mmCIF file of C-alpha atoms in Angstrom:
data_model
loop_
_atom_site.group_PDB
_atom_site.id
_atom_site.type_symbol
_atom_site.label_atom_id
_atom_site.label_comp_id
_atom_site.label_asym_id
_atom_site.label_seq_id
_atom_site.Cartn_x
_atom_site.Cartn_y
_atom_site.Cartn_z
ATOM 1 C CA UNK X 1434 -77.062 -2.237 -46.308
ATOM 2 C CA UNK X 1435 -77.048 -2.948 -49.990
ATOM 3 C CA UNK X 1436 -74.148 -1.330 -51.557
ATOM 4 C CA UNK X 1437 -74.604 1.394 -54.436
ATOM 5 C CA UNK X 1438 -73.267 1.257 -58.416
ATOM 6 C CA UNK X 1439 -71.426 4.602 -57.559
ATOM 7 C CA UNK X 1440 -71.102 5.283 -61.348
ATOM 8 C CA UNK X 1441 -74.971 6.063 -60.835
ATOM 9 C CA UNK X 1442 -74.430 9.327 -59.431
ATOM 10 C CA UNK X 1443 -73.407 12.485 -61.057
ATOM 11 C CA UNK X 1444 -70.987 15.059 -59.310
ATOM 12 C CA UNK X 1445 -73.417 16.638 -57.768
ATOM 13 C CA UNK X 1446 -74.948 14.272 -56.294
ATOM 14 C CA UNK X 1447 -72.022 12.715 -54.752
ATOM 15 C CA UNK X 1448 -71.014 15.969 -53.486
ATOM 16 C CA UNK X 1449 -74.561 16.020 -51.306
ATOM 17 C CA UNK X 1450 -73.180 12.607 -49.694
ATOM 18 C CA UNK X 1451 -69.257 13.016 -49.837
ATOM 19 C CA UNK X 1452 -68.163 15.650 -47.447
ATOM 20 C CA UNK X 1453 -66.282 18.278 -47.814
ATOM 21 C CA UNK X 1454 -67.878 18.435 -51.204
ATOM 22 C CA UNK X 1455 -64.765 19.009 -52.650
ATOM 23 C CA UNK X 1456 -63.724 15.380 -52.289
ATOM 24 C CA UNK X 1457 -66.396 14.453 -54.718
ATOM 25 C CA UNK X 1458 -64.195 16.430 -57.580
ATOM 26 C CA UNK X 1459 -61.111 14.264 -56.768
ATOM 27 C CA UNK X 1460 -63.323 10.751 -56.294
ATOM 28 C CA UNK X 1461 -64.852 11.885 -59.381
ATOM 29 C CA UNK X 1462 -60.616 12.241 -61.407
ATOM 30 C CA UNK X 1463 -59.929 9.024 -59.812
ATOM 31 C CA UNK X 1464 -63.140 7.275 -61.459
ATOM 32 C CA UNK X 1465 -62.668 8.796 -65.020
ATOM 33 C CA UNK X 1466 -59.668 10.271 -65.442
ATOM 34 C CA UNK X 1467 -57.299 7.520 -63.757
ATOM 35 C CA UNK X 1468 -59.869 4.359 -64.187
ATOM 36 C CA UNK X 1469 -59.016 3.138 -60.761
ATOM 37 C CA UNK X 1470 -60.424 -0.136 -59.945
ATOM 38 C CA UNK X 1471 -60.781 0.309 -56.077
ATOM 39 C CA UNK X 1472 -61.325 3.170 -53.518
ATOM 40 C CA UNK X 1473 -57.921 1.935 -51.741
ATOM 41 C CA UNK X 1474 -55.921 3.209 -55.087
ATOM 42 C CA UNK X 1475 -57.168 6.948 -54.576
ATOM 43 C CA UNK X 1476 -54.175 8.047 -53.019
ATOM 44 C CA UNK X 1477 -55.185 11.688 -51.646
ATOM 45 C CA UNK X 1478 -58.483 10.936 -49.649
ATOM 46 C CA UNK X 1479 -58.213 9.827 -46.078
ATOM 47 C CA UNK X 1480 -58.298 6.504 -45.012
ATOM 48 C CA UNK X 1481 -61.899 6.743 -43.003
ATOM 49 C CA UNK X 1482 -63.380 8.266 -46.321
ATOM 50 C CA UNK X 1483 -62.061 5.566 -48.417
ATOM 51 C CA UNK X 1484 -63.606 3.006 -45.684
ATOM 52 C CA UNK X 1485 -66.919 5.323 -45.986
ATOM 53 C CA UNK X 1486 -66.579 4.549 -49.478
ATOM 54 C CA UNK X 1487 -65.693 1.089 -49.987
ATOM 55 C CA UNK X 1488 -68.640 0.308 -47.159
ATOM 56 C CA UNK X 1489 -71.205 2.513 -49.407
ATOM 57 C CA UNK X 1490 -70.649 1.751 -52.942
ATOM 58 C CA UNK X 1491 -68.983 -0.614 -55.569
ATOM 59 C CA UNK X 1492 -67.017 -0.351 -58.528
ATOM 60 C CA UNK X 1493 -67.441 -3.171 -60.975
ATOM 61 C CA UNK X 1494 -71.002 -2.678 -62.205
ATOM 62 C CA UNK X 1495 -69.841 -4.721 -65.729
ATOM 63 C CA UNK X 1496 -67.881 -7.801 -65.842
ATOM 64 C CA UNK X 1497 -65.985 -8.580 -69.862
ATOM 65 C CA UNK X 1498 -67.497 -12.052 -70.939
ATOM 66 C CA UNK X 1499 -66.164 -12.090 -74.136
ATOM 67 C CA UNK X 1500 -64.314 -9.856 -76.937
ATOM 68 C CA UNK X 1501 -64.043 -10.489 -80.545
ATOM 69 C CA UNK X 1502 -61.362 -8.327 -82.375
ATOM 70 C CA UNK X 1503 -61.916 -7.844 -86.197
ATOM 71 C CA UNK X 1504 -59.222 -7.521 -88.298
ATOM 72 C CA UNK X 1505 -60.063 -4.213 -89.174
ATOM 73 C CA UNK X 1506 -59.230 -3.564 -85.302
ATOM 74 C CA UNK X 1507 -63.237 -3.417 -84.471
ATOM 75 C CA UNK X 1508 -63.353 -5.153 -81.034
ATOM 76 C CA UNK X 1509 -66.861 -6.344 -79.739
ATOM 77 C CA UNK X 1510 -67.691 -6.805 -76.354
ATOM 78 C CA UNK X 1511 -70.086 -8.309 -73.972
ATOM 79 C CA UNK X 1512 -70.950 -7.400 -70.619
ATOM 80 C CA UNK X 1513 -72.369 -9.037 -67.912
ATOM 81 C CA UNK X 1514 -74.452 -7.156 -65.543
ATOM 82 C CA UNK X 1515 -74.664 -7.812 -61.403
ATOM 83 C CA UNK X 1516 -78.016 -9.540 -62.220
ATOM 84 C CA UNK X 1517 -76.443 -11.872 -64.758
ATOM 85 C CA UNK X 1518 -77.638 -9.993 -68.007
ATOM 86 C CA UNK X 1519 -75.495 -9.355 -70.756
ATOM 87 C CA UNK X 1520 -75.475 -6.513 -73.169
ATOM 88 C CA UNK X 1521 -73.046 -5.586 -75.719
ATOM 89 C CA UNK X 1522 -70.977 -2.606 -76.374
ATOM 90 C CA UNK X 1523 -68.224 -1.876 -79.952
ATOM 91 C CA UNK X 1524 -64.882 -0.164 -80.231
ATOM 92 C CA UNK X 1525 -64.722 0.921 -83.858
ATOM 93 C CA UNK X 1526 -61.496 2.496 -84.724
ATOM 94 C CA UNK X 1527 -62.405 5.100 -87.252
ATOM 95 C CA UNK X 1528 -58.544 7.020 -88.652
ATOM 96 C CA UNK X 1529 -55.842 5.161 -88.092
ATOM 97 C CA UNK X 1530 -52.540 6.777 -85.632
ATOM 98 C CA UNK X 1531 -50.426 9.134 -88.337
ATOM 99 C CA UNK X 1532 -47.226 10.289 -87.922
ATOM 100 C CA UNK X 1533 -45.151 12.168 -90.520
ATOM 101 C CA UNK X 1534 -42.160 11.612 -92.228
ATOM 102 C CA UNK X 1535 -40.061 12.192 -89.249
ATOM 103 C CA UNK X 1536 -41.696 10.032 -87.103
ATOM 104 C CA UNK X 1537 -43.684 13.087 -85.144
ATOM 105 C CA UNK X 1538 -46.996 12.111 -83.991
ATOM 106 C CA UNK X 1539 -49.902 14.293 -86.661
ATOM 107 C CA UNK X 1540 -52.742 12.844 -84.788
ATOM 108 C CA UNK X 1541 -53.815 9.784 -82.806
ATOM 109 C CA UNK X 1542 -56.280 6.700 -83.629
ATOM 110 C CA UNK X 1543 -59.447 8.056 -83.151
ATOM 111 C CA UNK X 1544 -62.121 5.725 -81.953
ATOM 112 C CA UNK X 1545 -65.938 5.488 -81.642
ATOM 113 C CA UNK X 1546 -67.966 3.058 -79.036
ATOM 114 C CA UNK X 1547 -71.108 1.834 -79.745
ATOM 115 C CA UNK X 1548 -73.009 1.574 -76.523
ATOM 116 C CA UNK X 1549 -75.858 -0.056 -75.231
ATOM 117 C CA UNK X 1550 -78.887 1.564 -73.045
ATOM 118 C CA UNK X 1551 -81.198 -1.763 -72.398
ATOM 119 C CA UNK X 1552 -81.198 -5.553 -71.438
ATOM 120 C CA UNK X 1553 -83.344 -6.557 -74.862
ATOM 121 C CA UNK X 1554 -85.679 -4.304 -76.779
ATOM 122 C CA UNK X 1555 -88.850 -3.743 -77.174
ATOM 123 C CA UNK X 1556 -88.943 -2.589 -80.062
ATOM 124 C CA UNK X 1557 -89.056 -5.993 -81.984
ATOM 125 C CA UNK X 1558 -87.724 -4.760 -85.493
ATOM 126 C CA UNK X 1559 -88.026 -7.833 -87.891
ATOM 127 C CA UNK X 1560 -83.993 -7.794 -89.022
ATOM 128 C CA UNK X 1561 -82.380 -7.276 -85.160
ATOM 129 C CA UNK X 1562 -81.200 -10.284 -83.568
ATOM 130 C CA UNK X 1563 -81.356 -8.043 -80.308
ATOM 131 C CA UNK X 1564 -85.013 -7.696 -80.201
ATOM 132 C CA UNK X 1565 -86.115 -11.770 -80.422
ATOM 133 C CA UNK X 1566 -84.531 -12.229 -77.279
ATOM 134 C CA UNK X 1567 -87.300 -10.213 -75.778
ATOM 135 C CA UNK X 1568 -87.142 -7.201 -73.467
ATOM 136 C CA UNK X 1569 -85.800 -7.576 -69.501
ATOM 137 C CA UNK X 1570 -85.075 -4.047 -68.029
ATOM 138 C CA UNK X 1571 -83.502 -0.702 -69.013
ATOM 139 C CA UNK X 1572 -79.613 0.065 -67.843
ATOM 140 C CA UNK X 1573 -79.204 2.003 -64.966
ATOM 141 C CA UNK X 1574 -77.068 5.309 -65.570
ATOM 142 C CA UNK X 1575 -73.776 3.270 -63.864
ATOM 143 C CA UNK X 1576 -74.326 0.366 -66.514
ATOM 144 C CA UNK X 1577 -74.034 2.964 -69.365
ATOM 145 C CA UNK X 1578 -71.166 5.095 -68.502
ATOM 146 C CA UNK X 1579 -69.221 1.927 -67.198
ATOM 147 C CA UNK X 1580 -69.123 0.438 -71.125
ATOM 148 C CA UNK X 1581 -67.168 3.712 -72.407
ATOM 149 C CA UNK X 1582 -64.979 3.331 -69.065
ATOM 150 C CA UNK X 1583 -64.384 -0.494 -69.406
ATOM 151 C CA UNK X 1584 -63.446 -0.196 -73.088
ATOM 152 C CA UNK X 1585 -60.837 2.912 -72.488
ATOM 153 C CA UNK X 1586 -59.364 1.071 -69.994
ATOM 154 C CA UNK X 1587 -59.337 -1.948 -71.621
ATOM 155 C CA UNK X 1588 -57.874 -0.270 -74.736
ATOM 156 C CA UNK X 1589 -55.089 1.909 -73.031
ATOM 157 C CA UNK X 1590 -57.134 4.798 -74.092
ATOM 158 C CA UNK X 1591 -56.228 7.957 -72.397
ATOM 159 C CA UNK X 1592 -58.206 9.936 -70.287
ATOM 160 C CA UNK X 1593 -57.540 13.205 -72.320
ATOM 161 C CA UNK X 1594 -58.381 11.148 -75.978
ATOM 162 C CA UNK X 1595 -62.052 12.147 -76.705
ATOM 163 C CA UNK X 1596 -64.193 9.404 -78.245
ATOM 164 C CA UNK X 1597 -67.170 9.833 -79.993
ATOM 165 C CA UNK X 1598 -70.378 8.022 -78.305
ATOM 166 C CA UNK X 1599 -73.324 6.292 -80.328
ATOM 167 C CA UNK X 1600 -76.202 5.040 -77.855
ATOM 168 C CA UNK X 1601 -76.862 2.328 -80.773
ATOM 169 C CA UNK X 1602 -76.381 -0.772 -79.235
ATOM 170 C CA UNK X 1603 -78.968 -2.759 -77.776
ATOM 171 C CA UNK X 1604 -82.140 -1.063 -77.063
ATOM 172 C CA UNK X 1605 -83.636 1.536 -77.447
ATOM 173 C CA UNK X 1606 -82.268 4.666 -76.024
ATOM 174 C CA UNK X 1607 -85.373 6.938 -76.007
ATOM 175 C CA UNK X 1608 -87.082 4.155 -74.395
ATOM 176 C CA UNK X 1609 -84.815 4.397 -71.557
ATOM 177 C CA UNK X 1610 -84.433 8.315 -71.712
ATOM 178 C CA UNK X 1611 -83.741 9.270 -68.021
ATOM 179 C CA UNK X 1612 -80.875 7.198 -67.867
ATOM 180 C CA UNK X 1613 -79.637 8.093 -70.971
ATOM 181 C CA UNK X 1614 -79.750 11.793 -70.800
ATOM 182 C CA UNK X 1615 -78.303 11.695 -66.950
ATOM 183 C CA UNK X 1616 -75.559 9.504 -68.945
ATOM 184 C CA UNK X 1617 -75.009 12.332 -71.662
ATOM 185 C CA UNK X 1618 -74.406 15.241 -68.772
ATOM 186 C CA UNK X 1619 -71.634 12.597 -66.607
ATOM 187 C CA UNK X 1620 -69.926 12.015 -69.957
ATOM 188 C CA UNK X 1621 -69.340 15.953 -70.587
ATOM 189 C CA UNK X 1622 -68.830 16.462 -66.933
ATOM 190 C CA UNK X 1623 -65.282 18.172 -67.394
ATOM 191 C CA UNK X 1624 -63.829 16.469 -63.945
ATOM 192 C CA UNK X 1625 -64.589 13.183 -65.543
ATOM 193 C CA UNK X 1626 -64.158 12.557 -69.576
ATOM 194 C CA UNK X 1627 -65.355 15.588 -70.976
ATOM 195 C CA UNK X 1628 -67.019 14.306 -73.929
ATOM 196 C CA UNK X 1629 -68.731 16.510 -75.409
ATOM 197 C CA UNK X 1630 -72.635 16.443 -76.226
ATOM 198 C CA UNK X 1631 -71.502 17.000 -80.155
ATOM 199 C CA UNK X 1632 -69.503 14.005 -79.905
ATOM 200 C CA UNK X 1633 -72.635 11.812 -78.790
ATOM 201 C CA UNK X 1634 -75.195 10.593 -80.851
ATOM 202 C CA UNK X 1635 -78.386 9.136 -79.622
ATOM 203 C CA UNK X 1636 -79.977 7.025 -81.813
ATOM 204 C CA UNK X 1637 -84.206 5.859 -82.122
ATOM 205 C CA UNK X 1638 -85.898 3.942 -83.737
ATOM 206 C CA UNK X 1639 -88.458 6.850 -83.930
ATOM 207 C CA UNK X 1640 -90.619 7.196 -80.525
ATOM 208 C CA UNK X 1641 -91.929 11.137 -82.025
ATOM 209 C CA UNK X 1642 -92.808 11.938 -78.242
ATOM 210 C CA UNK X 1643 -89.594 10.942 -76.870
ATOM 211 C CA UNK X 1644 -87.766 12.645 -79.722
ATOM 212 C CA UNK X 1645 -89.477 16.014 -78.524
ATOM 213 C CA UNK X 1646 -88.450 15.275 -75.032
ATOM 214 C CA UNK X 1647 -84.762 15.102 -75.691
ATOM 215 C CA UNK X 1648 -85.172 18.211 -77.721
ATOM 216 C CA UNK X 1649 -86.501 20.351 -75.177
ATOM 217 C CA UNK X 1650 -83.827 18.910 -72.646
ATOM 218 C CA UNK X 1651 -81.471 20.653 -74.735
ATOM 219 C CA UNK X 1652 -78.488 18.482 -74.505
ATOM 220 C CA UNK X 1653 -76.481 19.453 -77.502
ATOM 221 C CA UNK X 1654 -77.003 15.962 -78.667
ATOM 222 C CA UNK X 1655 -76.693 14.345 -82.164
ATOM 223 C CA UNK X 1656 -80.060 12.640 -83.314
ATOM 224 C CA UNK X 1657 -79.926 9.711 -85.424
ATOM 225 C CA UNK X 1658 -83.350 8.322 -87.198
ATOM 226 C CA UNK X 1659 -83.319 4.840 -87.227
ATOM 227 C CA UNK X 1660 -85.690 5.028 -91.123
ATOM 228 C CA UNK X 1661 -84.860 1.904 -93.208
ATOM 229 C CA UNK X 1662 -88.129 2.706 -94.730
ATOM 230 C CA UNK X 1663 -90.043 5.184 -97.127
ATOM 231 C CA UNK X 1664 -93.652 4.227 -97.127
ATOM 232 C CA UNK X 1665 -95.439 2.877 -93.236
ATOM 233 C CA UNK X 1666 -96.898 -0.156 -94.809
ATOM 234 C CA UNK X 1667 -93.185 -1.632 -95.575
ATOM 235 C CA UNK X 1668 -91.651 0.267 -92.065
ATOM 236 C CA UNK X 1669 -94.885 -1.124 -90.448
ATOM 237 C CA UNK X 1670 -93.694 -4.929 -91.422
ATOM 238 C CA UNK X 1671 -89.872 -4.151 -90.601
ATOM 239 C CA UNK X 1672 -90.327 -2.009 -87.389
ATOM 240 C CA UNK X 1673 -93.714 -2.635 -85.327
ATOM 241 C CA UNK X 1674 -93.418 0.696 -83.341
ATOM 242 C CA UNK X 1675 -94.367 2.298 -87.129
ATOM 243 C CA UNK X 1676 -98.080 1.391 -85.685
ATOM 244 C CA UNK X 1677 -97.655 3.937 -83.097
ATOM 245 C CA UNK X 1678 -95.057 6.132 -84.427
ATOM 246 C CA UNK X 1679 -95.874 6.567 -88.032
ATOM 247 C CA UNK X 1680 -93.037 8.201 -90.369
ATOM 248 C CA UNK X 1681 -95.337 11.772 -90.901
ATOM 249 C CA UNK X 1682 -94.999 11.624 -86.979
ATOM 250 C CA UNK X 1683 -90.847 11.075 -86.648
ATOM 251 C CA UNK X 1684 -90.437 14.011 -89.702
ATOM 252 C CA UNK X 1685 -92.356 16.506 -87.488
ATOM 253 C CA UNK X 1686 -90.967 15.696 -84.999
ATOM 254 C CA UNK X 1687 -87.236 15.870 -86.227
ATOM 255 C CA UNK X 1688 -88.016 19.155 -87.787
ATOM 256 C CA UNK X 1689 -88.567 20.625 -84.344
ATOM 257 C CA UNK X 1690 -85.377 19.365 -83.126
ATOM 258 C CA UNK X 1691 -82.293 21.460 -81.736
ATOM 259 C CA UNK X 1692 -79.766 20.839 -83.867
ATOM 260 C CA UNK X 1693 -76.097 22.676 -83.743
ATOM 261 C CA UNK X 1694 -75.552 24.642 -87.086
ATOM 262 C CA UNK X 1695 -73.057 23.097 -88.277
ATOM 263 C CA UNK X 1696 -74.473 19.411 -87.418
ATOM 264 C CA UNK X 1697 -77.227 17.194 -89.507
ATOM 265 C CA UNK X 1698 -79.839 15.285 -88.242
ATOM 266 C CA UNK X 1699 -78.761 11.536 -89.251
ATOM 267 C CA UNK X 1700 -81.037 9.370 -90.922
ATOM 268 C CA UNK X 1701 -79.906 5.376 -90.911
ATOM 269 C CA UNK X 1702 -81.014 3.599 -93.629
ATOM 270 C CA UNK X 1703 -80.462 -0.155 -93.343
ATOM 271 C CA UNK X 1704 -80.460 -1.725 -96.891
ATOM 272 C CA UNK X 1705 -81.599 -5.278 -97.379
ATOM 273 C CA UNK X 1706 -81.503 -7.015 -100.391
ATOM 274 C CA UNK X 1707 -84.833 -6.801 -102.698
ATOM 275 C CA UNK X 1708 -86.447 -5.136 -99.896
ATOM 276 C CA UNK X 1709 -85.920 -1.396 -100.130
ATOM 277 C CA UNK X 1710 -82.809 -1.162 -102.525
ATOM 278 C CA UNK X 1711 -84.356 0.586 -105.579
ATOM 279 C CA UNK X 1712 -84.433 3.298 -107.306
ATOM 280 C CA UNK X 1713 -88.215 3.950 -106.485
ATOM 281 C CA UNK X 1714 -87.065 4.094 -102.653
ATOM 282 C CA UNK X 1715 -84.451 6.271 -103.297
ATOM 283 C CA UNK X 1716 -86.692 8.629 -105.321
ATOM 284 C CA UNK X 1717 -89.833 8.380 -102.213
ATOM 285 C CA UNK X 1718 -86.337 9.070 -99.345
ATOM 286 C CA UNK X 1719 -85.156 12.429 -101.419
ATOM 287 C CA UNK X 1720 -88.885 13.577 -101.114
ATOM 288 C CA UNK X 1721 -89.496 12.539 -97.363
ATOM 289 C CA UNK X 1722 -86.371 14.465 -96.495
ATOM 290 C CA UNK X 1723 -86.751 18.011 -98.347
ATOM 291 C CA UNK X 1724 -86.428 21.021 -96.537
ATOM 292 C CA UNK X 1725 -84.762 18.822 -93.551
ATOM 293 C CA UNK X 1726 -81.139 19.100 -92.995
ATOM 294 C CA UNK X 1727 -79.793 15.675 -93.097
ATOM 295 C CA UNK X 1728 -77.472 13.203 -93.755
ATOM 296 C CA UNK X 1729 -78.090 9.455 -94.789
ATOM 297 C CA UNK X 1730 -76.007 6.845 -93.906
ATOM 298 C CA UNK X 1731 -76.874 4.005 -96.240
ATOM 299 C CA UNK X 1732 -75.809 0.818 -94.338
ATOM 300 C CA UNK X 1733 -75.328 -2.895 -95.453
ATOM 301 C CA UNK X 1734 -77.315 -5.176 -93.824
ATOM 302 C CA UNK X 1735 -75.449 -7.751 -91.951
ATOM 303 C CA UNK X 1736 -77.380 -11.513 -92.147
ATOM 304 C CA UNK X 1737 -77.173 -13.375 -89.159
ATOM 305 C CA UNK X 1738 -78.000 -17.307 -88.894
ATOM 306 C CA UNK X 1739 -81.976 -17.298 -89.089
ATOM 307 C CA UNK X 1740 -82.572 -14.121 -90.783
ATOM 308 C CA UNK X 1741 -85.103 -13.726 -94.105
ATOM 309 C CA UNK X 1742 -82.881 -10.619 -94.993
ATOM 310 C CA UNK X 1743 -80.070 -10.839 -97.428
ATOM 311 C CA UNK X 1744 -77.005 -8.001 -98.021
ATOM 312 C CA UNK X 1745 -77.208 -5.933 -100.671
ATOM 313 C CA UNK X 1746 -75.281 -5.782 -103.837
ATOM 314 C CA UNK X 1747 -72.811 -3.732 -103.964
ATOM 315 C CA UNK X 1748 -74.079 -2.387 -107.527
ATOM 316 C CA UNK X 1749 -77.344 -1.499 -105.469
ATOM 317 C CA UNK X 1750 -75.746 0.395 -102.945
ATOM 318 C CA UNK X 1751 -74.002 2.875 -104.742
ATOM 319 C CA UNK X 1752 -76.593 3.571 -107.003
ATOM 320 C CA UNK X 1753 -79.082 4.428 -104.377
ATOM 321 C CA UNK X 1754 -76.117 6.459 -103.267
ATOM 322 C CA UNK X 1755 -75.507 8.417 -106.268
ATOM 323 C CA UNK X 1756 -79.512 9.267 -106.726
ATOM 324 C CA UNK X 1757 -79.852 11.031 -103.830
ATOM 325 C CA UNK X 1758 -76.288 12.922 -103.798
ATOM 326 C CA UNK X 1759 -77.771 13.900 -107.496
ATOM 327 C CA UNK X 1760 -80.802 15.192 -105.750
ATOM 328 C CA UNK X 1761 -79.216 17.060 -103.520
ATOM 329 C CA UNK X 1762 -79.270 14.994 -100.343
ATOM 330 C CA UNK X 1763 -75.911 14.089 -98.587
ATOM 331 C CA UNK X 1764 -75.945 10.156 -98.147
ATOM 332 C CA UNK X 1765 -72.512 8.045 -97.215
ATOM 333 C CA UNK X 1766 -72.053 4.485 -97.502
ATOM 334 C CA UNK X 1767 -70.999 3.176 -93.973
ATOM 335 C CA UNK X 1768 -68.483 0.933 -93.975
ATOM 336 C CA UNK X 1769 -69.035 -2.851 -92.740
ATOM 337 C CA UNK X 1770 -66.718 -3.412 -90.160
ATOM 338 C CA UNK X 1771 -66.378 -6.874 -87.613
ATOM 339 C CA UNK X 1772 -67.581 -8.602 -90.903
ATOM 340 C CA UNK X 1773 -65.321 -11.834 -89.327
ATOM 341 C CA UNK X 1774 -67.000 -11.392 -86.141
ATOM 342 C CA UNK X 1775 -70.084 -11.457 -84.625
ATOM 343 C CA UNK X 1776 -70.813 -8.015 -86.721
ATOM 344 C CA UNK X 1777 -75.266 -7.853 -86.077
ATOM 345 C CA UNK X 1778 -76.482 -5.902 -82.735
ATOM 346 C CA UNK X 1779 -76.715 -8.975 -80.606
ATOM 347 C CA UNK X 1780 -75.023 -11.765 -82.078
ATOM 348 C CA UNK X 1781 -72.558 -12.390 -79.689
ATOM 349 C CA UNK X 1782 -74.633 -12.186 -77.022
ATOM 350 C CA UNK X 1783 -76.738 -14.734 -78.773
ATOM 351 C CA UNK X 1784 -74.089 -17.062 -79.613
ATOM 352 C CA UNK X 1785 -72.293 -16.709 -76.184
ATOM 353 C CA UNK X 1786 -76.016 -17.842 -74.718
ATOM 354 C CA UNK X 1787 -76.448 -21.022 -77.184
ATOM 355 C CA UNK X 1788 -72.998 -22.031 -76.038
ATOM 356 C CA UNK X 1789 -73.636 -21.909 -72.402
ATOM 357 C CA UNK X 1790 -76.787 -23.900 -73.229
ATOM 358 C CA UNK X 1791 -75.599 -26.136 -75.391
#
């Protein structure tokens, strides 16, 4: 029999497997709270159950390739999959560990991971270096949660340090939204990390009909918009999906969203050089986004070998900044990070594959 990715089941569903049920709580501890690498190290189950176990399921559904640490303390990482895929997944360190002036710990580094939810993309966006490699499969639920586990684990990250989660690696999440939302409820699962839905984003490129699904799951999610685009002729030519999922279509939609009351609706807003860096665009965004409330995170494009997009000047980007804070819109500037490293979605992967076939 064909052993089982046990990071693909919730709680529950182990519990309908694992009996007494209550063993399913402590397998579940051992899993994400102690990041045990085998069933043997789960010290209060009986031996027959651990046999049961290790005869059932495995435990390494990701293997690390390769990490690249930034000095800014970024690390990225990439994953192989049982099947020989890779994907990759980021540790961004976000406030740095403070302590005061006698040495007492005020609060620790806090981190965020950038996670992936497919093998490729579909999507085909003109500036990713993720989607030219073509599309191969969607994660399973295992191969999601396993990237936050690997990376705490990896990191010396304790089990009671929350992280915040962005599904904004490679794929698109949406497009994969089964997995993704079964991923969401094991995360916040209080027996295993207890992340909370407010501390993970979801991110899409704009599939309107997917975006109404996750809002009538009712998750307690984050939504991020994926824009980079005012008008649907220019997001046509940078994002493909814009055919089907025009930009009237992704406002309705995020208007009907859930959102917590103290939470904004994200909107990404990739900024490329000569391409949608004026004032003009910042004037058409301000209008697109009344009566919505958001938040824009302006971010600098990152040019990777082959691409017709350059990074904006600096000059550029706070400008475009400052017109919509004076219109009343609350926009940040995100902060490059990894610039030394293989910083676009999928360039590591890509360079780790032109090496092997070189």
């Amino acid at each position: 029999m064909e052993k089982q990715n046990i990071f693909d089941l919730s709680k529950e569903e182990l519990s309908e497997v694992i009996k007494p049920s209550f063993r399913a709580k402590q397998i579940y501890q051992w899993l994400y709270q102690k990041y045990v690498t085998s069933f043997d190290e789960m010290k209060n189950l009986p031996k027959d159950l651990k046999e049961q176990l290790n005869a059932t399921y495995y435990l390494d559904p990701l293997r690390i390739v390769k990490v690249e640490e930034s000095r800014d303390g970024s690390k990225k990482y990439l994953f192989a999959l049982k099947d020989g895929s890779t994907v990759e997944s980021v540790l961004l360190p976000m406030k740095q560990e403070q302590t005061d002036e006698d040495g007492k710990l005020v609060h620790h580094t806090r981190y965020t991971i950038c996670i992936s939810s497919q093998v490729g993309c579909k999507i085909g966006c003109a500036f990713c270096l993720t989607g030219k490699s073509g599309f191969k499969r969607n994660l399973t639920v295992g191969e999601i949660t396993s990237q936050i586990l690997m990376i705490k684990r990896d990191n010396a990250i304790a089990e009671n340090r929350r992280v915040n989660i962005v599904y904004m690696g490679m794929g698109e999440p949406l497009d994969n939204l089964t997995n993704v939302s079964k991923a969401v409820r094991i995360f916040n699962d209080l027996d295993g990390l207890s992340i909370s839905p407010r501390r993970q984003t979801i991110s899409t490129s704009g599939l309107s009909s997917q975006i109404e699904k996750l809002g009538k799951m009712d998750l307690g999610v984050l939504l991020a918009i994926s824009l980079h685009a005012v008008d649907d002729e220019l997001r046509q030519t940078l994002m493909p999906i814009n055919k089907a999922y025009n930009i009237e279509s992704i406002i309705n939609a995020v208007k009907a969203f859930p959102i917590d009351a103290r939470k904004r609706v994200m909107f990404e807003y990739l900024v490329m050089k000569g391409v949608n860096d004026d004032q003009k665009s910042a004037k058409k965004l301000v209008k697109l986004l009344h009566g919505i409330k958001s938040k824009v995170n302006l971010i600098y494009f990152n040019p990777h070998p082959g691409s017709d997009f350059g990074r904006p000047l600096e000059k550029d980007m706070v400008a475009f900044q400052q017109y919509l804070v004076d219109h009343g819109v609350l926009c940040t500037i995100r902060q490059s990070k990894g610039l030394d490293i293989s910083a676009a979605c999928g360039q590591l992967k890509d360079k780790e594959e032109k090496h092997d076939n070189a």
